[in-house]
């Protein structure tokens, strides 16, 4: 016994060793990855504070070169991931585009670093950095993604950039630089933009419906929150504290945030676990705030468009509003088309759900709905409605002797024959279950129902569907008739079912109504 257990014990031990080695390797890779992230984040401050010490002179512009390089690397990283399926492509591409505009703005600022003030165009690029991100936040999956929609959105973004320039153009001096008295207000405008972007992405994060969307918005939301804080410290802390050292530390923060974004993109590139949270309010808010935010952006950027802009400002503002209206119309048209397609799909599902899969006629669910409707009409119009309960005679024996395939074929044939005897569009036939069928005859008294029942008996009998153990070696049916007299649905069906049993007890291949049993069709001349 010990010898038999030995190999199995060794195999289990080896498997445990392999699993342990795999876990250790995975843990080691994770540790090395985080060490790499830490090293990447340490490089910029080491260069910023160490290089001037090495060369022996102050390098105040170095922080801005590092910002430019870090933002360029982050933009390239985001652009690379936007070409893969790792993240939501639209979101990460808009992030790359926004960072690209930020890089242009910083490059413009560095190119004019010998001046005391920044060119107004520099601020336009910095503000425009948020426009692609704003678009990513408001463009939900509930909106169309057609080529025409992309053209409209692209035109709107361009017009918003032009509005941004026109809105701040009056803040520049004769050389194109921002007047110093407006700098605090521009800094506050940057803070407001960053907070708005963070809040918009936070809502989209809470409203995420799948793992990739959640991972994409989580990554960008964390970055935007860190950037909003770093930007606010960079723009205000030196003026508030008057400390050069604190200002130098604040200058290093944006660079660290851009490097942190690179780490975030790399660390979140692989899918993880995701559980859909029950945040209906967030999904509704995300779907509804898009029109409001875009309109607010147009309004905010148009506030600075004054009469000094002349006709150009009015034309750009009018085009922006027109483009926005076209976007809203596109969305409404798409929603209407989606609603119509959904209604058609639901109607198709409803039709399928009300049909019997085997025979193609309505099923019991459809019958119960039709019965309630016919009884309401009967009571309202004071007219009778008759129900016929129909059963294929000796069908269990037929199935046992001929097989289920022949049984299914017989049921389909009987359903077709019974339906063919109905003359009026309002007459209704359904498969009640198994080998039973049911017919509703509105505005039909008992004598009229007997005529229909007799026609059904004869139609099935004369079709001569072969059945060696049936009456005259053929398939036949028995029918029970009930006519409403202030009966509810259950009472009408019960009376028809009782009449059916009387028809079977009377010899089958016939019908029964009230207390009388009619003679079978087989004995008719």
mmCIF file with all atom_site columns, N, CA and C in Angstrom, residues 388-428:
data_model
loop_
_atom_site.group_PDB
_atom_site.id
_atom_site.type_symbol
_atom_site.label_atom_id
_atom_site.label_alt_id
_atom_site.label_comp_id
_atom_site.label_asym_id
_atom_site.label_entity_id
_atom_site.label_seq_id
_atom_site.pdbx_PDB_ins_code
_atom_site.Cartn_x
_atom_site.Cartn_y
_atom_site.Cartn_z
_atom_site.occupancy
_atom_site.B_iso_or_equiv
_atom_site.pdbx_formal_charge
_atom_site.auth_seq_id
_atom_site.auth_comp_id
_atom_site.auth_asym_id
_atom_site.auth_atom_id
_atom_site.pdbx_PDB_model_num
ATOM 1   N N  . UNK A 1 388 ? -63.915 25.981 -27.648 1.00 0.00 ? 388 UNK A N  1
ATOM 2   C CA . UNK A 1 388 ? -63.848 24.580 -28.053 1.00 0.00 ? 388 UNK A CA 1
ATOM 3   C C  . UNK A 1 388 ? -62.535 24.003 -27.553 1.00 0.00 ? 388 UNK A C  1
ATOM 4   N N  . UNK A 1 389 ? -62.615 22.982 -26.712 1.00 0.00 ? 389 UNK A N  1
ATOM 5   C CA . UNK A 1 389 ? -61.434 22.274 -26.239 1.00 0.00 ? 389 UNK A CA 1
ATOM 6   C C  . UNK A 1 389 ? -61.303 21.008 -27.067 1.00 0.00 ? 389 UNK A C  1
ATOM 7   N N  . UNK A 1 390 ? -60.171 20.828 -27.737 1.00 0.00 ? 390 UNK A N  1
ATOM 8   C CA . UNK A 1 390 ? -59.992 19.753 -28.725 1.00 0.00 ? 390 UNK A CA 1
ATOM 9   C C  . UNK A 1 390 ? -58.826 18.874 -28.294 1.00 0.00 ? 390 UNK A C  1
ATOM 10  N N  . UNK A 1 391 ? -59.020 17.558 -28.391 1.00 0.00 ? 391 UNK A N  1
ATOM 11  C CA . UNK A 1 391 ? -57.987 16.611 -28.000 1.00 0.00 ? 391 UNK A CA 1
ATOM 12  C C  . UNK A 1 391 ? -57.846 15.557 -29.087 1.00 0.00 ? 391 UNK A C  1
ATOM 13  N N  . UNK A 1 392 ? -56.587 15.231 -29.456 1.00 0.00 ? 392 UNK A N  1
ATOM 14  C CA . UNK A 1 392 ? -56.337 14.178 -30.443 1.00 0.00 ? 392 UNK A CA 1
ATOM 15  C C  . UNK A 1 392 ? -56.561 12.832 -29.759 1.00 0.00 ? 392 UNK A C  1
ATOM 16  N N  . UNK A 1 393 ? -57.435 12.019 -30.320 1.00 0.00 ? 393 UNK A N  1
ATOM 17  C CA . UNK A 1 393 ? -57.816 10.753 -29.700 1.00 0.00 ? 393 UNK A CA 1
ATOM 18  C C  . UNK A 1 393 ? -56.640 9.785  -29.661 1.00 0.00 ? 393 UNK A C  1
ATOM 19  N N  . UNK A 1 394 ? -56.453 9.159  -28.477 1.00 0.00 ? 394 UNK A N  1
ATOM 20  C CA . UNK A 1 394 ? -55.466 8.101  -28.276 1.00 0.00 ? 394 UNK A CA 1
ATOM 21  C C  . UNK A 1 394 ? -54.060 8.534  -28.730 1.00 0.00 ? 394 UNK A C  1
ATOM 22  N N  . UNK A 1 395 ? -53.708 9.770  -28.475 1.00 0.00 ? 395 UNK A N  1
ATOM 23  C CA . UNK A 1 395 ? -52.427 10.270 -28.995 1.00 0.00 ? 395 UNK A CA 1
ATOM 24  C C  . UNK A 1 395 ? -51.238 9.639  -28.275 1.00 0.00 ? 395 UNK A C  1
ATOM 25  N N  . UNK A 1 396 ? -51.384 9.302  -27.001 1.00 0.00 ? 396 UNK A N  1
ATOM 26  C CA . UNK A 1 396 ? -50.276 8.659  -26.296 1.00 0.00 ? 396 UNK A CA 1
ATOM 27  C C  . UNK A 1 396 ? -49.938 7.321  -26.941 1.00 0.00 ? 396 UNK A C  1
ATOM 28  N N  . UNK A 1 397 ? -50.990 6.583  -27.321 1.00 0.00 ? 397 UNK A N  1
ATOM 29  C CA . UNK A 1 397 ? -50.753 5.306  -28.005 1.00 0.00 ? 397 UNK A CA 1
ATOM 30  C C  . UNK A 1 397 ? -50.079 5.558  -29.350 1.00 0.00 ? 397 UNK A C  1
ATOM 31  N N  . UNK A 1 398 ? -50.505 6.620  -30.051 1.00 0.00 ? 398 UNK A N  1
ATOM 32  C CA . UNK A 1 398 ? -49.895 6.970  -31.341 1.00 0.00 ? 398 UNK A CA 1
ATOM 33  C C  . UNK A 1 398 ? -48.402 7.248  -31.147 1.00 0.00 ? 398 UNK A C  1
ATOM 34  N N  . UNK A 1 399 ? -48.067 8.028  -30.132 1.00 0.00 ? 399 UNK A N  1
ATOM 35  C CA . UNK A 1 399 ? -46.660 8.360  -29.878 1.00 0.00 ? 399 UNK A CA 1
ATOM 36  C C  . UNK A 1 399 ? -45.854 7.122  -29.535 1.00 0.00 ? 399 UNK A C  1
ATOM 37  N N  . UNK A 1 400 ? -46.423 6.259  -28.687 1.00 0.00 ? 400 UNK A N  1
ATOM 38  C CA . UNK A 1 400 ? -45.699 5.066  -28.263 1.00 0.00 ? 400 UNK A CA 1
ATOM 39  C C  . UNK A 1 400 ? -45.485 4.098  -29.416 1.00 0.00 ? 400 UNK A C  1
ATOM 40  N N  . UNK A 1 401 ? -46.445 4.021  -30.329 1.00 0.00 ? 401 UNK A N  1
ATOM 41  C CA . UNK A 1 401 ? -46.352 3.044  -31.419 1.00 0.00 ? 401 UNK A CA 1
ATOM 42  C C  . UNK A 1 401 ? -45.619 3.588  -32.645 1.00 0.00 ? 401 UNK A C  1
ATOM 43  N N  . UNK A 1 402 ? -45.736 4.884  -32.909 1.00 0.00 ? 402 UNK A N  1
ATOM 44  C CA . UNK A 1 402 ? -45.150 5.446  -34.130 1.00 0.00 ? 402 UNK A CA 1
ATOM 45  C C  . UNK A 1 402 ? -43.879 6.258  -33.872 1.00 0.00 ? 402 UNK A C  1
ATOM 46  N N  . UNK A 1 403 ? -43.681 6.671  -32.638 1.00 0.00 ? 403 UNK A N  1
ATOM 47  C CA . UNK A 1 403 ? -42.506 7.481  -32.333 1.00 0.00 ? 403 UNK A CA 1
ATOM 48  C C  . UNK A 1 403 ? -42.838 8.970  -32.289 1.00 0.00 ? 403 UNK A C  1
ATOM 49  N N  . UNK A 1 404 ? -41.946 9.718  -31.655 1.00 0.00 ? 404 UNK A N  1
ATOM 50  C CA . UNK A 1 404 ? -42.209 11.141 -31.437 1.00 0.00 ? 404 UNK A CA 1
ATOM 51  C C  . UNK A 1 404 ? -42.141 11.956 -32.725 1.00 0.00 ? 404 UNK A C  1
ATOM 52  N N  . UNK A 1 405 ? -41.314 11.552 -33.670 1.00 0.00 ? 405 UNK A N  1
ATOM 53  C CA . UNK A 1 405 ? -41.237 12.314 -34.920 1.00 0.00 ? 405 UNK A CA 1
ATOM 54  C C  . UNK A 1 405 ? -42.564 12.258 -35.666 1.00 0.00 ? 405 UNK A C  1
ATOM 55  N N  . UNK A 1 406 ? -43.146 11.057 -35.775 1.00 0.00 ? 406 UNK A N  1
ATOM 56  C CA . UNK A 1 406 ? -44.460 10.936 -36.411 1.00 0.00 ? 406 UNK A CA 1
ATOM 57  C C  . UNK A 1 406 ? -45.521 11.648 -35.581 1.00 0.00 ? 406 UNK A C  1
ATOM 58  N N  . UNK A 1 407 ? -45.362 11.600 -34.247 1.00 0.00 ? 407 UNK A N  1
ATOM 59  C CA . UNK A 1 407 ? -46.309 12.307 -33.390 1.00 0.00 ? 407 UNK A CA 1
ATOM 60  C C  . UNK A 1 407 ? -46.280 13.804 -33.634 1.00 0.00 ? 407 UNK A C  1
ATOM 61  N N  . UNK A 1 408 ? -45.077 14.366 -33.763 1.00 0.00 ? 408 UNK A N  1
ATOM 62  C CA . UNK A 1 408 ? -44.964 15.800 -34.048 1.00 0.00 ? 408 UNK A CA 1
ATOM 63  C C  . UNK A 1 408 ? -45.574 16.136 -35.402 1.00 0.00 ? 408 UNK A C  1
ATOM 64  N N  . UNK A 1 409 ? -45.326 15.275 -36.392 1.00 0.00 ? 409 UNK A N  1
ATOM 65  C CA . UNK A 1 409 ? -45.895 15.517 -37.721 1.00 0.00 ? 409 UNK A CA 1
ATOM 66  C C  . UNK A 1 409 ? -47.417 15.473 -37.678 1.00 0.00 ? 409 UNK A C  1
ATOM 67  N N  . UNK A 1 410 ? -47.968 14.543 -36.889 1.00 0.00 ? 410 UNK A N  1
ATOM 68  C CA . UNK A 1 410 ? -49.425 14.449 -36.776 1.00 0.00 ? 410 UNK A CA 1
ATOM 69  C C  . UNK A 1 410 ? -50.002 15.694 -36.107 1.00 0.00 ? 410 UNK A C  1
ATOM 70  N N  . UNK A 1 411 ? -49.350 16.185 -35.057 1.00 0.00 ? 411 UNK A N  1
ATOM 71  C CA . UNK A 1 411 ? -49.836 17.396 -34.384 1.00 0.00 ? 411 UNK A CA 1
ATOM 72  C C  . UNK A 1 411 ? -49.815 18.595 -35.321 1.00 0.00 ? 411 UNK A C  1
ATOM 73  N N  . UNK A 1 412 ? -48.753 18.727 -36.110 1.00 0.00 ? 412 UNK A N  1
ATOM 74  C CA . UNK A 1 412 ? -48.695 19.848 -37.054 1.00 0.00 ? 412 UNK A CA 1
ATOM 75  C C  . UNK A 1 412 ? -49.802 19.739 -38.098 1.00 0.00 ? 412 UNK A C  1
ATOM 76  N N  . UNK A 1 413 ? -50.062 18.517 -38.559 1.00 0.00 ? 413 UNK A N  1
ATOM 77  C CA . UNK A 1 413 ? -51.117 18.332 -39.553 1.00 0.00 ? 413 UNK A CA 1
ATOM 78  C C  . UNK A 1 413 ? -52.486 18.639 -38.961 1.00 0.00 ? 413 UNK A C  1
ATOM 79  N N  . UNK A 1 414 ? -52.739 18.167 -37.739 1.00 0.00 ? 414 UNK A N  1
ATOM 80  C CA . UNK A 1 414 ? -54.027 18.439 -37.091 1.00 0.00 ? 414 UNK A CA 1
ATOM 81  C C  . UNK A 1 414 ? -54.205 19.938 -36.870 1.00 0.00 ? 414 UNK A C  1
ATOM 82  N N  . UNK A 1 415 ? -53.146 20.626 -36.423 1.00 0.00 ? 415 UNK A N  1
ATOM 83  C CA . UNK A 1 415 ? -53.236 22.073 -36.212 1.00 0.00 ? 415 UNK A CA 1
ATOM 84  C C  . UNK A 1 415 ? -53.591 22.783 -37.507 1.00 0.00 ? 415 UNK A C  1
ATOM 85  N N  . UNK A 1 416 ? -52.972 22.363 -38.599 1.00 0.00 ? 416 UNK A N  1
ATOM 86  C CA . UNK A 1 416 ? -53.268 22.991 -39.895 1.00 0.00 ? 416 UNK A CA 1
ATOM 87  C C  . UNK A 1 416 ? -54.714 22.731 -40.325 1.00 0.00 ? 416 UNK A C  1
ATOM 88  N N  . UNK A 1 417 ? -55.189 21.502 -40.117 1.00 0.00 ? 417 UNK A N  1
ATOM 89  C CA . UNK A 1 417 ? -56.561 21.160 -40.505 1.00 0.00 ? 417 UNK A CA 1
ATOM 90  C C  . UNK A 1 417 ? -57.578 21.923 -39.665 1.00 0.00 ? 417 UNK A C  1
ATOM 91  N N  . UNK A 1 418 ? -57.341 22.003 -38.358 1.00 0.00 ? 418 UNK A N  1
ATOM 92  C CA . UNK A 1 418 ? -58.275 22.719 -37.488 1.00 0.00 ? 418 UNK A CA 1
ATOM 93  C C  . UNK A 1 418 ? -58.323 24.203 -37.840 1.00 0.00 ? 418 UNK A C  1
ATOM 94  N N  . UNK A 1 419 ? -57.146 24.803 -38.045 1.00 0.00 ? 419 UNK A N  1
ATOM 95  C CA . UNK A 1 419 ? -57.111 26.227 -38.386 1.00 0.00 ? 419 UNK A CA 1
ATOM 96  C C  . UNK A 1 419 ? -57.807 26.490 -39.712 1.00 0.00 ? 419 UNK A C  1
ATOM 97  N N  . UNK A 1 420 ? -57.733 25.518 -40.618 1.00 0.00 ? 420 UNK A N  1
ATOM 98  C CA . UNK A 1 420 ? -58.360 25.704 -41.924 1.00 0.00 ? 420 UNK A CA 1
ATOM 99  C C  . UNK A 1 420 ? -59.874 25.712 -41.894 1.00 0.00 ? 420 UNK A C  1
ATOM 100 N N  . UNK A 1 421 ? -60.475 25.240 -40.804 1.00 0.00 ? 421 UNK A N  1
ATOM 101 C CA . UNK A 1 421 ? -61.942 25.223 -40.722 1.00 0.00 ? 421 UNK A CA 1
ATOM 102 C C  . UNK A 1 421 ? -62.522 26.542 -40.215 1.00 0.00 ? 421 UNK A C  1
ATOM 103 N N  . UNK A 1 422 ? -61.665 27.428 -39.710 1.00 0.00 ? 422 UNK A N  1
ATOM 104 C CA . UNK A 1 422 ? -62.145 28.704 -39.172 1.00 0.00 ? 422 UNK A CA 1
ATOM 105 C C  . UNK A 1 422 ? -62.350 29.685 -40.318 1.00 0.00 ? 422 UNK A C  1
ATOM 106 N N  . UNK A 1 423 ? -63.480 30.381 -40.285 1.00 0.00 ? 423 UNK A N  1
ATOM 107 C CA . UNK A 1 423 ? -63.870 31.235 -41.407 1.00 0.00 ? 423 UNK A CA 1
ATOM 108 C C  . UNK A 1 423 ? -63.655 32.726 -41.136 1.00 0.00 ? 423 UNK A C  1
ATOM 109 N N  . UNK A 1 424 ? -63.664 33.141 -39.888 1.00 0.00 ? 424 UNK A N  1
ATOM 110 C CA . UNK A 1 424 ? -63.649 34.568 -39.581 1.00 0.00 ? 424 UNK A CA 1
ATOM 111 C C  . UNK A 1 424 ? -62.291 34.989 -39.021 1.00 0.00 ? 424 UNK A C  1
ATOM 112 N N  . UNK A 1 425 ? -61.864 36.200 -39.331 1.00 0.00 ? 425 UNK A N  1
ATOM 113 C CA . UNK A 1 425 ? -60.574 36.664 -38.798 1.00 0.00 ? 425 UNK A CA 1
ATOM 114 C C  . UNK A 1 425 ? -60.532 36.696 -37.271 1.00 0.00 ? 425 UNK A C  1
ATOM 115 N N  . UNK A 1 426 ? -61.676 36.924 -36.638 1.00 0.00 ? 426 UNK A N  1
ATOM 116 C CA . UNK A 1 426 ? -61.705 37.022 -35.178 1.00 0.00 ? 426 UNK A CA 1
ATOM 117 C C  . UNK A 1 426 ? -61.630 35.665 -34.499 1.00 0.00 ? 426 UNK A C  1
ATOM 118 N N  . UNK A 1 427 ? -61.889 34.570 -35.231 1.00 0.00 ? 427 UNK A N  1
ATOM 119 C CA . UNK A 1 427 ? -61.788 33.239 -34.644 1.00 0.00 ? 427 UNK A CA 1
ATOM 120 C C  . UNK A 1 427 ? -60.327 32.956 -34.273 1.00 0.00 ? 427 UNK A C  1
ATOM 121 N N  . UNK A 1 428 ? -60.133 32.291 -33.150 1.00 0.00 ? 428 UNK A N  1
ATOM 122 C CA . UNK A 1 428 ? -58.785 32.150 -32.595 1.00 0.00 ? 428 UNK A CA 1
ATOM 123 C C  . UNK A 1 428 ? -58.530 30.696 -32.241 1.00 0.00 ? 428 UNK A C  1
#
